[in-house]
XYZ file of N, CA and C in Angstrom:
795
model
N -121.495 -8.891 -25.306
C -122.449 -8.819 -24.198
C -122.333 -10.050 -23.306
N -122.249 -11.181 -23.976
C -122.128 -12.445 -23.226
C -120.824 -12.486 -22.458
N -119.722 -11.977 -23.063
C -118.418 -11.987 -22.412
C -118.446 -11.100 -21.170
N -119.117 -9.924 -21.272
C -119.232 -9.003 -20.135
C -119.980 -9.658 -18.987
N -121.033 -10.447 -19.295
C -121.835 -11.138 -18.269
C -120.993 -12.163 -17.513
N -120.155 -12.921 -18.232
C -119.302 -13.924 -17.594
C -118.268 -13.271 -16.695
N -117.726 -12.118 -17.142
C -116.746 -11.415 -16.322
C -117.371 -10.947 -15.013
N -118.606 -10.443 -15.087
C -119.305 -9.998 -13.876
C -119.509 -11.155 -12.902
N -119.870 -12.338 -13.437
C -120.061 -13.518 -12.571
C -118.764 -13.903 -11.882
N -117.650 -13.838 -12.590
C -116.354 -14.180 -12.001
C -116.014 -13.233 -10.859
N -116.314 -11.927 -11.078
C -116.017 -10.948 -10.026
C -116.843 -11.236 -8.773
N -118.141 -11.561 -8.970
C -119.004 -11.866 -7.822
C -118.487 -13.087 -7.050
N -118.041 -14.101 -7.772
C -117.532 -15.320 -7.131
C -116.290 -15.024 -6.306
N -115.405 -14.167 -6.845
C -114.177 -13.813 -6.124
C -114.513 -13.037 -4.850
N -115.469 -12.062 -4.980
C -115.872 -11.276 -3.810
C -116.467 -12.180 -2.725
N -117.259 -13.178 -3.154
C -117.904 -14.085 -2.190
C -116.863 -14.886 -1.420
N -115.852 -15.366 -2.134
C -114.801 -16.151 -1.490
C -114.001 -15.295 -0.514
N -113.734 -14.017 -0.911
C -112.999 -13.107 -0.027
C -113.795 -12.843 1.243
N -115.115 -12.654 1.080
C -115.971 -12.380 2.238
C -115.988 -13.565 3.200
N -116.095 -14.785 2.666
C -116.110 -15.986 3.518
C -114.783 -16.122 4.255
N -113.669 -15.896 3.538
C -112.357 -15.992 4.171
C -112.186 -14.973 5.269
N -112.660 -13.733 5.016
C -112.559 -12.683 6.027
C -113.384 -13.031 7.255
N -114.569 -13.598 7.019
C -115.419 -13.990 8.141
C -114.760 -15.044 9.011
N -114.167 -16.055 8.387
C -113.482 -17.113 9.141
C -112.315 -16.532 9.927
N -111.563 -15.602 9.290
C -110.425 -14.973 9.960
C -110.887 -14.162 11.161
N -112.009 -13.453 10.996
C -112.553 -12.626 12.072
C -112.959 -13.486 13.257
N -113.656 -14.605 13.002
C -114.073 -15.512 14.081
C -112.855 -16.084 14.793
N -111.815 -16.417 14.006
C -110.608 -16.959 14.613
C -109.938 -15.969 15.533
N -109.900 -14.680 15.106
C -109.286 -13.642 15.948
C -110.065 -13.472 17.236
N -111.416 -13.494 17.134
C -112.248 -13.375 18.329
C -111.977 -14.514 19.305
N -111.871 -15.726 18.779
C -111.625 -16.878 19.649
C -110.304 -16.724 20.382
N -109.295 -16.194 19.657
C -107.964 -16.054 20.255
C -107.930 -14.928 21.285
N -108.580 -13.774 20.948
C -108.482 -12.593 21.800
C -109.432 -12.622 22.985
N -110.624 -13.159 22.760
C -111.633 -13.132 23.829
C -111.496 -14.392 24.663
N -111.158 -14.233 25.927
C -110.845 -15.359 26.813
C -111.992 -16.345 26.959
N -113.236 -15.930 27.211
C -114.329 -16.916 27.377
C -114.511 -17.801 26.158
N -114.442 -17.156 24.953
C -114.602 -17.960 23.743
C -113.449 -18.936 23.576
N -112.233 -18.440 23.898
C -111.063 -19.305 23.765
C -111.165 -20.507 24.704
N -111.595 -20.243 25.921
C -111.722 -21.335 26.900
C -112.790 -22.336 26.484
N -113.920 -21.793 25.972
C -115.001 -22.703 25.552
C -114.550 -23.582 24.400
N -113.843 -22.964 23.443
C -113.361 -23.732 22.289
C -112.357 -24.801 22.718
N -111.480 -24.430 23.636
C -110.484 -25.384 24.138
C -111.151 -26.542 24.870
N -112.154 -26.200 25.716
C -112.879 -27.250 26.440
C -113.587 -28.192 25.476
N -114.158 -27.591 24.419
C -114.857 -28.422 23.435
C -113.907 -29.428 22.793
N -112.691 -28.966 22.461
C -111.705 -29.874 21.871
C -111.316 -30.977 22.838
N -111.142 -30.618 24.103
C -110.740 -31.617 25.096
C -111.845 -32.635 25.361
N -113.110 -32.158 25.256
C -114.235 -33.076 25.486
C -114.462 -33.974 24.282
N -114.502 -33.345 23.107
C -114.820 -34.106 21.895
C -113.648 -34.928 21.402
N -112.435 -34.403 21.593
C -111.253 -35.084 21.072
C -111.096 -36.516 21.564
N -111.040 -36.737 22.889
C -110.867 -38.110 23.389
C -111.954 -39.063 22.934
N -113.218 -38.535 22.850
C -114.304 -39.401 22.393
C -114.082 -39.838 20.952
N -113.595 -38.885 20.133
C -113.313 -39.233 18.739
C -112.177 -40.242 18.655
N -111.105 -40.008 19.473
C -109.981 -40.952 19.452
C -110.414 -42.323 19.952
N -111.252 -42.298 21.035
C -111.710 -43.569 21.604
C -112.554 -44.335 20.599
N -113.418 -43.571 19.885
C -114.246 -44.220 18.869
C -113.387 -44.843 17.784
N -112.386 -44.057 17.323
C -111.489 -44.597 16.302
C -110.723 -45.798 16.810
N -110.267 -45.713 18.084
C -109.515 -46.832 18.655
C -110.399 -48.063 18.806
N -111.662 -47.830 19.245
C -112.584 -48.963 19.400
C -112.861 -49.635 18.068
N -113.034 -48.798 17.020
C -113.262 -49.376 15.693
C -112.061 -50.193 15.264
N -110.857 -49.622 15.502
C -109.639 -50.355 15.151
C -109.508 -51.637 15.944
N -109.792 -51.539 17.270
C -109.698 -52.739 18.107
C -110.722 -53.780 17.699
N -111.936 -53.296 17.350
C -112.976 -54.242 16.928
C -112.550 -54.969 15.665
N -111.968 -54.195 14.716
C -111.490 -54.833 13.489
C -110.397 -55.833 13.780
N -109.453 -55.428 14.663
C -108.362 -56.349 15.014
C -108.898 -57.576 15.725
N -109.880 -57.355 16.643
C -110.453 -58.490 17.372
C -111.160 -59.443 16.425
N -111.892 -58.876 15.439
C -112.603 -59.734 14.482
C -111.624 -60.576 13.682
N -110.572 -59.896 13.161
C -109.570 -60.626 12.377
C -108.878 -61.666 13.244
N -108.537 -61.249 14.498
C -107.876 -62.195 15.400
C -108.761 -63.380 15.736
N -110.059 -63.105 15.987
C -110.981 -64.195 16.315
C -111.149 -65.141 15.142
N -111.228 -64.585 13.932
C -111.372 -65.425 12.739
C -110.153 -66.317 12.558
N -108.956 -65.704 12.691
C -107.725 -66.490 12.544
C -107.623 -67.542 13.636
N -108.018 -67.146 14.880
C -107.953 -68.092 15.994
C -108.903 -69.262 15.780
N -110.115 -68.968 15.271
C -111.092 -70.031 15.026
C -110.591 -70.995 13.965
N -109.987 -70.444 12.893
C -109.461 -71.303 11.835
C -108.344 -72.185 12.372
N -107.482 -71.609 13.220
C -106.399 -72.395 13.817
C -106.953 -73.500 14.697
N -107.997 -73.185 15.480
C -108.600 -74.188 16.361
C -109.213 -75.328 15.559
N -109.854 -74.986 14.441
C -110.451 -76.029 13.592
C -109.369 -76.945 13.048
N -108.270 -76.350 12.562
C -107.175 -77.154 12.015
C -106.561 -78.038 13.091
N -106.362 -77.474 14.296
C -105.793 -78.259 15.389
C -106.740 -79.380 15.799
N -108.051 -79.106 15.775
C -109.030 -80.120 16.153
C -109.004 -81.292 15.185
N -108.868 -80.990 13.886
C -108.780 -82.055 12.880
C -107.546 -82.908 13.119
N -106.408 -82.249 13.384
C -105.166 -82.988 13.630
C -105.276 -83.846 14.883
N -105.917 -83.304 15.932
C -106.065 -84.062 17.175
C -106.967 -85.277 16.978
N -108.050 -85.112 16.199
C -108.938 -86.250 15.945
C -108.209 -87.337 15.163
N -107.419 -86.906 14.177
C -106.666 -87.885 13.394
C -105.663 -88.620 14.274
N -104.950 -87.868 15.130
C -103.962 -88.491 16.010
C -104.645 -89.432 16.998
N -105.839 -89.042 17.491
C -106.576 -89.894 18.417
C -106.969 -91.204 17.752
N -107.437 -91.128 16.503
C -107.795 -92.342 15.767
C -106.584 -93.237 15.575
N -105.462 -92.620 15.212
C -104.238 -93.391 14.980
C -103.780 -94.077 16.276
N -103.832 -93.335 17.394
C -103.391 -93.907 18.668
C -104.291 -95.065 19.096
N -105.612 -94.940 18.883
C -106.526 -96.034 19.235
C -106.176 -97.289 18.450
N -105.921 -97.101 17.156
C -105.572 -98.256 16.323
C -104.242 -98.858 16.756
N -103.271 -98.006 17.108
C -101.968 -98.517 17.524
C -102.062 -99.255 18.852
N -102.892 -98.750 19.773
C -103.081 -99.441 21.054
C -103.709 -100.804 20.828
N -104.717 -100.869 19.956
C -105.337 -102.157 19.640
C -104.326 -103.108 19.031
N -103.461 -102.568 18.187
C -102.434 -103.396 17.561
C -101.519 -103.991 18.619
N -101.093 -103.179 19.585
C -100.205 -103.676 20.638
C -100.916 -104.711 21.509
N -102.183 -104.429 21.841
C -102.936 -105.396 22.642
C -103.084 -106.724 21.912
N -103.314 -106.634 20.615
C -103.475 -107.846 19.823
C -102.189 -108.658 19.819
N -101.071 -107.993 19.649
C -99.790 -108.700 19.664
C -99.553 -109.367 21.013
N -99.945 -108.671 22.083
C -99.742 -109.234 23.417
C -100.628 -110.445 23.638
N -101.918 -110.328 23.284
C -102.855 -111.426 23.498
C -102.485 -112.644 22.664
N -102.012 -112.415 21.459
C -101.630 -113.522 20.585
C -100.232 -114.060 20.908
N -99.517 -113.341 21.811
C -98.171 -113.772 22.205
C -97.277 -113.988 20.982
N -97.248 -112.969 20.110
C -96.448 -113.072 18.898
C -94.976 -112.973 19.271
N -94.171 -113.895 18.803
C -92.741 -113.915 19.103
C -91.970 -113.037 18.136
N -90.757 -112.684 18.521
C -89.920 -111.849 17.673
C -89.642 -112.530 16.347
N -89.486 -113.828 16.374
C -89.216 -114.552 15.137
C -90.376 -114.421 14.158
N -91.598 -114.456 14.684
C -92.764 -114.359 13.807
C -92.844 -112.960 13.190
N -92.553 -111.940 14.015
C -92.582 -110.573 13.508
C -91.555 -110.397 12.398
N -90.341 -110.898 12.642
C -89.289 -110.781 11.639
C -89.659 -111.540 10.370
N -90.277 -112.701 10.548
C -90.692 -113.479 9.390
C -91.739 -112.746 8.582
N -92.657 -112.071 9.284
C -93.699 -111.320 8.587
C -93.098 -110.139 7.831
N -92.101 -109.485 8.441
C -91.466 -108.353 7.773
C -90.752 -108.796 6.500
N -90.212 -109.992 6.506
C -89.515 -110.484 5.325
C -90.491 -110.827 4.202
N -91.731 -111.126 4.569
C -92.689 -111.560 3.551
C -93.411 -110.402 2.870
N -93.334 -109.203 3.462
C -94.090 -108.109 2.877
C -93.309 -106.798 2.924
N -93.666 -105.928 2.009
C -93.073 -104.600 1.939
C -94.182 -103.583 2.170
N -93.879 -102.548 2.935
C -94.874 -101.518 3.235
C -94.497 -100.225 2.522
N -95.436 -99.683 1.782
C -95.213 -98.430 1.064
C -96.164 -97.378 1.633
N -95.586 -96.317 2.178
C -96.391 -95.241 2.761
C -97.009 -94.402 1.645
N -98.287 -94.088 1.804
C -99.002 -93.295 0.791
C -99.838 -92.221 1.472
N -99.909 -91.076 0.836
C -100.788 -90.005 1.309
C -102.184 -90.189 0.723
N -103.182 -89.890 1.530
C -104.569 -89.975 1.061
C -104.923 -88.657 0.377
N -105.116 -88.714 -0.931
C -105.468 -87.515 -1.693
C -106.943 -87.173 -1.547
N -107.775 -88.190 -1.443
C -109.218 -87.980 -1.282
C -109.824 -89.207 -0.623
N -110.758 -88.962 0.265
C -111.462 -90.046 0.944
C -112.871 -89.602 1.259
N -113.679 -90.482 1.850
C -115.049 -90.100 2.179
C -115.059 -88.816 3.026
N -115.930 -87.862 2.729
C -116.969 -87.905 1.693
C -116.549 -87.271 0.367
N -115.264 -86.899 0.205
C -114.837 -86.225 -1.029
C -114.700 -87.188 -2.197
N -114.343 -88.440 -1.915
C -114.201 -89.426 -2.983
C -115.526 -90.152 -3.178
N -115.573 -91.003 -4.206
C -116.781 -91.798 -4.406
C -116.973 -92.720 -3.205
N -118.175 -93.187 -3.011
C -118.584 -93.860 -1.779
C -117.633 -94.980 -1.365
N -117.115 -94.871 -0.123
C -116.256 -95.899 0.481
C -115.036 -96.247 -0.371
N -114.377 -95.227 -0.873
C -113.115 -95.425 -1.590
C -112.117 -94.355 -1.153
N -110.837 -94.646 -1.372
C -109.766 -93.679 -1.147
C -108.997 -93.496 -2.450
N -108.419 -92.331 -2.623
C -107.456 -92.094 -3.696
C -106.114 -91.812 -3.024
N -105.094 -92.608 -3.324
C -103.778 -92.437 -2.713
C -102.752 -92.036 -3.772
N -101.612 -91.492 -3.320
C -100.660 -90.885 -4.260
C -99.538 -91.815 -4.716
N -99.756 -93.111 -4.716
C -98.780 -94.052 -5.276
C -99.499 -94.958 -6.268
N -98.785 -95.346 -7.324
C -99.393 -96.190 -8.351
C -98.357 -97.044 -9.043
N -98.382 -97.030 -10.363
C -97.395 -97.801 -11.128
C -95.964 -97.385 -10.801
N -95.798 -96.105 -10.428
C -94.456 -95.617 -10.111
C -93.859 -96.297 -8.882
N -94.721 -96.935 -8.049
C -94.247 -97.681 -6.877
C -94.615 -99.170 -6.971
N -94.920 -99.616 -8.184
C -95.249 -101.026 -8.433
C -96.457 -101.495 -7.629
N -97.401 -100.588 -7.401
C -98.644 -100.966 -6.729
C -99.459 -101.841 -7.672
N -100.121 -102.852 -7.107
C -100.911 -103.773 -7.928
C -102.319 -103.911 -7.363
N -103.254 -104.183 -8.236
C -104.628 -104.424 -7.812
C -104.661 -105.619 -6.863
N -105.359 -105.465 -5.749
C -105.423 -106.525 -4.748
C -104.500 -106.304 -3.566
N -103.533 -105.380 -3.682
C -102.669 -105.064 -2.537
C -103.526 -104.529 -1.395
N -103.249 -105.000 -0.186
C -104.022 -104.535 0.959
C -103.477 -103.213 1.488
N -104.386 -102.441 2.067
C -104.038 -101.122 2.594
C -104.381 -101.083 4.077
N -103.408 -100.655 4.899
C -103.608 -100.613 6.346
C -103.393 -99.199 6.862
N -103.902 -98.972 8.077
C -103.772 -97.679 8.741
C -103.205 -97.906 10.131
N -102.282 -97.038 10.546
C -101.668 -97.113 11.878
C -100.996 -98.452 12.121
N -100.395 -99.002 11.102
C -99.594 -100.207 11.279
C -100.320 -101.498 11.033
N -101.528 -101.670 11.616
C -102.168 -102.979 11.525
C -103.677 -102.928 11.354
N -104.232 -101.736 11.148
C -105.677 -101.641 10.944
C -105.994 -101.686 9.467
N -106.433 -102.842 8.981
C -106.681 -102.986 7.552
C -107.945 -102.217 7.172
N -107.859 -101.452 6.085
C -108.995 -100.628 5.677
C -109.548 -101.003 4.312
N -108.727 -101.608 3.458
C -109.243 -101.951 2.140
C -108.199 -102.572 1.240
N -108.546 -102.665 -0.039
C -107.654 -103.232 -1.050
C -107.601 -102.313 -2.263
N -106.446 -102.300 -2.919
C -106.296 -101.509 -4.142
C -107.189 -102.119 -5.226
N -108.012 -101.286 -5.842
C -108.923 -101.781 -6.883
C -108.544 -101.293 -8.279
N -107.924 -100.115 -8.365
C -107.499 -99.575 -9.656
C -106.149 -98.892 -9.482
N -105.265 -99.068 -10.473
C -103.919 -98.493 -10.401
C -103.684 -97.591 -11.611
N -103.139 -96.396 -11.346
C -102.798 -95.445 -12.404
C -101.302 -95.130 -12.318
N -100.832 -94.217 -13.133
C -99.392 -93.931 -13.190
C -98.839 -93.479 -11.844
N -99.514 -92.507 -11.212
C -99.002 -91.945 -9.958
C -100.049 -91.949 -8.846
N -101.075 -92.729 -8.987
C -102.116 -92.801 -7.957
C -102.861 -94.126 -8.069
N -103.643 -94.421 -7.045
C -104.437 -95.663 -7.036
C -105.753 -95.418 -6.315
N -106.744 -96.235 -6.654
C -108.017 -96.201 -5.949
C -108.080 -97.398 -5.007
N -108.507 -97.132 -3.776
C -108.624 -98.182 -2.760
C -110.099 -98.385 -2.434
N -110.550 -99.618 -2.529
C -111.926 -99.954 -2.166
C -111.930 -100.402 -0.711
N -112.665 -99.681 0.137
C -112.689 -99.999 1.558
C -113.409 -101.315 1.817
N -112.972 -102.012 2.870
C -113.608 -103.288 3.215
C -115.065 -103.095 3.609
N -115.390 -101.891 4.093
C -116.770 -101.627 4.516
C -117.678 -101.237 3.352
N -117.166 -101.314 2.136
C -117.989 -101.004 0.964
C -119.272 -101.841 1.017
N -120.442 -101.234 0.822
C -121.707 -101.964 0.947
C -121.739 -103.240 0.109
N -122.037 -104.352 0.777
C -122.125 -105.640 0.099
C -120.820 -106.401 0.021
N -119.700 -105.744 0.371
C -118.397 -106.409 0.348
C -118.334 -107.471 1.441
N -117.916 -108.682 1.105
C -117.852 -109.781 2.074
C -116.393 -110.099 2.399
N -116.125 -110.270 3.709
C -114.767 -110.551 4.169
C -114.809 -111.620 5.257
N -113.713 -112.352 5.388
C -113.587 -113.376 6.429
C -112.952 -112.746 7.663
N -113.572 -112.958 8.835
C -113.077 -112.334 10.068
C -113.156 -113.316 11.237
N -112.467 -112.944 12.315
C -112.548 -113.656 13.588
C -113.115 -112.694 14.621
N -114.133 -113.141 15.360
C -114.770 -112.295 16.361
C -114.300 -112.680 17.757
N -113.843 -111.676 18.531
C -113.456 -111.938 19.914
C -112.397 -113.012 20.035
N -112.674 -113.996 20.916
C -111.713 -115.083 21.157
C -111.945 -116.280 20.240
N -112.923 -116.173 19.351
C -113.229 -117.295 18.463
C -112.101 -117.524 17.459
N -111.863 -118.789 17.165
C -110.856 -119.149 16.155
C -111.515 -119.648 14.872
N -112.845 -119.551 14.825
C -113.603 -119.998 13.659
C -113.955 -118.795 12.779
N -113.397 -118.703 11.582
C -113.706 -117.566 10.706
C -115.183 -117.542 10.321
N -115.725 -116.344 10.231
C -117.092 -116.153 9.743
C -117.057 -115.077 8.658
N -118.157 -114.968 7.944
C -118.238 -113.974 6.876
C -118.971 -112.733 7.382
N -118.327 -111.578 7.234
C -118.953 -110.299 7.572
C -119.209 -109.526 6.282
N -120.162 -108.615 6.353
C -120.534 -107.842 5.165
C -120.437 -106.351 5.455
N -119.871 -105.602 4.505
C -119.747 -104.158 4.669
C -121.087 -103.455 4.592
N -121.231 -102.411 5.438
C -122.454 -101.612 5.453
C -122.187 -100.147 5.112
N -120.950 -99.841 4.767
C -120.609 -98.476 4.391
C -120.044 -97.644 5.524
N -119.112 -96.750 5.187
C -118.515 -95.787 6.115
C -117.920 -96.437 7.365
N -117.209 -97.561 7.169
C -116.529 -98.204 8.283
C -117.391 -99.118 9.126
N -118.620 -99.399 8.699
C -119.546 -100.256 9.453
C -119.682 -101.628 8.795
N -119.859 -102.661 9.649
C -119.979 -104.043 9.181
C -121.083 -104.755 9.959
N -121.530 -105.877 9.387
C -122.496 -106.735 10.080
C -122.142 -108.192 9.813
N -122.275 -109.009 10.865
C -122.032 -110.450 10.741
C -123.122 -111.193 11.498
N -123.421 -112.416 11.061
C -124.392 -113.276 11.739
C -123.663 -114.489 12.299
N -123.864 -114.754 13.580
C -123.207 -115.893 14.232
C -124.262 -116.721 14.952
N -123.970 -118.003 15.233
C -124.922 -118.839 15.972
C -125.281 -118.222 17.321
N -126.480 -118.511 17.813
C -126.972 -117.898 19.043
C -126.112 -118.244 20.250
N -125.458 -119.399 20.226
C -124.634 -119.800 21.368
C -123.234 -119.187 21.340
N -122.940 -118.410 20.324
C -121.605 -117.810 20.211
C -121.355 -116.825 21.352
N -120.133 -116.852 21.865
C -119.750 -115.959 22.958
C -119.088 -114.704 22.383
N -119.899 -113.742 22.038
C -119.393 -112.467 21.527
C -119.977 -111.343 22.371
N -119.190 -110.297 22.574
C -119.613 -109.203 23.446
C -119.227 -107.856 22.839
N -119.941 -106.848 23.270
C -119.578 -105.489 22.862
C -118.160 -105.187 23.335
N -117.378 -104.565 22.467
C -116.002 -104.223 22.816
C -114.982 -105.247 22.365
N -115.440 -106.451 21.950
C -114.501 -107.466 21.445
C -113.867 -106.986 20.143
N -112.626 -107.426 19.928
C -111.925 -107.063 18.699
C -112.336 -107.978 17.548
N -112.284 -107.432 16.356
C -112.544 -108.189 15.133
C -111.279 -108.108 14.284
N -110.746 -109.275 13.904
C -109.490 -109.306 13.157
C -109.622 -110.216 11.941
N -108.636 -110.120 11.068
C -108.564 -111.032 9.926
C -107.866 -112.313 10.373
N -107.976 -113.393 9.617
C -107.288 -114.640 9.990
C -105.772 -114.485 10.123
N -105.188 -113.441 9.497
C -103.741 -113.238 9.646
C -103.421 -112.060 10.570
N -104.326 -111.822 11.540
C -104.077 -110.905 12.663
C -104.031 -109.418 12.311
N -104.735 -108.990 11.302
C -104.883 -107.564 11.040
C -106.209 -107.092 11.628
N -106.177 -105.965 12.309
C -107.383 -105.455 12.961
C -108.350 -104.876 11.929
N -109.633 -105.228 12.084
C -110.669 -104.660 11.216
C -111.574 -103.717 12.003
N -111.987 -104.148 13.200
C -112.904 -103.298 13.948
C -113.136 -103.747 15.372
N -114.101 -103.074 16.005
C -114.519 -103.340 17.378
C -116.028 -103.564 17.375
N -116.471 -104.602 18.081
C -117.914 -104.884 18.143
C -118.615 -103.767 18.910
N -119.604 -103.165 18.258
C -120.347 -102.078 18.887
C -121.691 -102.506 19.435
N -122.263 -103.587 18.885
C -123.571 -104.051 19.360
C -123.761 -105.516 19.011
N -124.400 -106.241 19.927
C -124.787 -107.636 19.703
C -126.304 -107.690 19.836
N -126.989 -107.947 18.711
C -128.451 -107.895 18.681
C -129.007 -109.319 18.706
N -129.734 -109.628 19.773
C -130.327 -110.966 19.928
C -131.841 -110.886 19.739
N -132.367 -111.797 18.941
C -133.806 -111.873 18.678
C -134.214 -113.334 18.784
N -135.093 -113.626 19.740
C -135.492 -115.018 19.986
C -136.163 -115.663 18.780
N -136.646 -114.861 17.852
C -137.311 -115.429 16.678
C -136.320 -115.810 15.579
N -135.060 -115.454 15.770
C -134.043 -115.735 14.754
C -133.057 -116.782 15.256
N -132.553 -117.631 14.364
C -131.606 -118.672 14.765
C -130.167 -118.163 14.881
N -129.987 -116.880 14.684
C -128.633 -116.329 14.727
C -128.644 -115.015 15.511
N -127.438 -114.532 15.792
C -127.247 -113.252 16.478
C -126.599 -112.270 15.501
N -127.128 -111.068 15.456
C -126.542 -110.032 14.600
C -125.427 -109.328 15.366
N -124.266 -109.278 14.749
C -123.117 -108.598 15.357
C -122.766 -107.394 14.491
N -122.810 -106.220 15.100
C -122.490 -104.987 14.392
C -121.143 -104.472 14.892
N -120.225 -104.225 13.973
C -118.932 -103.683 14.391
C -118.471 -102.609 13.417
N -117.496 -101.834 13.837
C -117.005 -100.718 13.033
C -115.509 -100.543 13.231
N -114.890 -99.843 12.303
C -113.446 -99.619 12.388
C -113.128 -98.835 13.656
N -111.952 -99.083 14.274
C -111.590 -98.386 15.513
C -111.076 -96.971 15.267
N -111.171 -96.494 14.045
C -110.724 -95.146 13.704
C -111.716 -94.558 12.711
N -111.679 -93.249 12.579
C -112.593 -92.555 11.669
C -111.995 -92.533 10.266
N -112.655 -93.195 9.329
C -112.082 -93.303 7.982
C -112.049 -91.956 7.259
N -112.799 -90.980 7.731
C -112.779 -89.664 7.084
C -111.587 -88.831 7.526
N -110.845 -89.293 8.535
C -109.733 -88.513 9.077
C -108.369 -89.094 8.728
N -108.324 -90.130 7.902
C -107.042 -90.725 7.542
C -106.285 -89.815 6.579
N -105.035 -89.532 6.900
C -104.180 -88.706 6.043
C -103.105 -89.533 5.347
N -102.620 -90.571 6.011
C -101.616 -91.459 5.416
C -101.997 -92.907 5.690
N -101.647 -93.786 4.773
C -101.891 -95.226 4.923
C -100.648 -95.961 4.432
N -100.666 -97.284 4.568
C -99.575 -98.108 4.061
C -100.139 -99.174 3.133
N -99.466 -99.375 2.023
C -99.844 -100.431 1.083
C -98.939 -101.623 1.343
N -99.544 -102.798 1.598
C -98.780 -104.017 1.854
C -98.574 -104.765 0.544
N -97.324 -104.994 0.222
C -97.002 -105.735 -0.993
C -96.303 -107.029 -0.604
N -96.874 -108.157 -1.017
C -96.243 -109.439 -0.742
C -94.952 -109.595 -1.518
N -93.960 -110.205 -0.883
C -92.659 -110.419 -1.527
C -92.433 -111.906 -1.739
């Protein structure tokens, strides 16, 4: 009895499918044979078709535009970083050339300096803000005979710090602007060294007598003619016996990609 019931259901399903197929075939024949229906159907395809294609094309173009805009933005960001780094390097190099000109350094002195020191180029693996505060990690160490106390410069003559720790293939550099770090410097045209103190992230502060001739924009160098920074502000207070001099590195320490380690010979 149950088997007979299932057979009847199968027959009904087959008849239903045949009826639907016949109906579709009948409508198709009418569309083909009857001119008004054929024309209406054709017009509908011509009207709806382009809109569907346009929609699909717009979606495709929108996707392509989004991907293109994203890639373009990423490229612009990368180029902007490179341009900022190059700008910092060029500023430091210009200051270096100006310093050499003002000091009237002779060729003999330059050659003598080259004989006294060796420069080892190093890549900056990590720096502010990725490294610990006011430090760099560079990719040379014992493998290049780097030693604690070796000075590190940027763009030829902009001193940035000293090697503080040495490992097999890397070293840690403590920046001169490390908070509380004290260094001897020359301000502007003065030939009298004074003590400056690091304030972090390339910033320094020094106190000089009130009669000192220092101005914004003056260069700050080490006693052996390495550039440290540019005076950004001279703060005078009549209640104080000294003048506060604020200066900073002429380049952005967060954008340094390569530096040089100076090794005395």
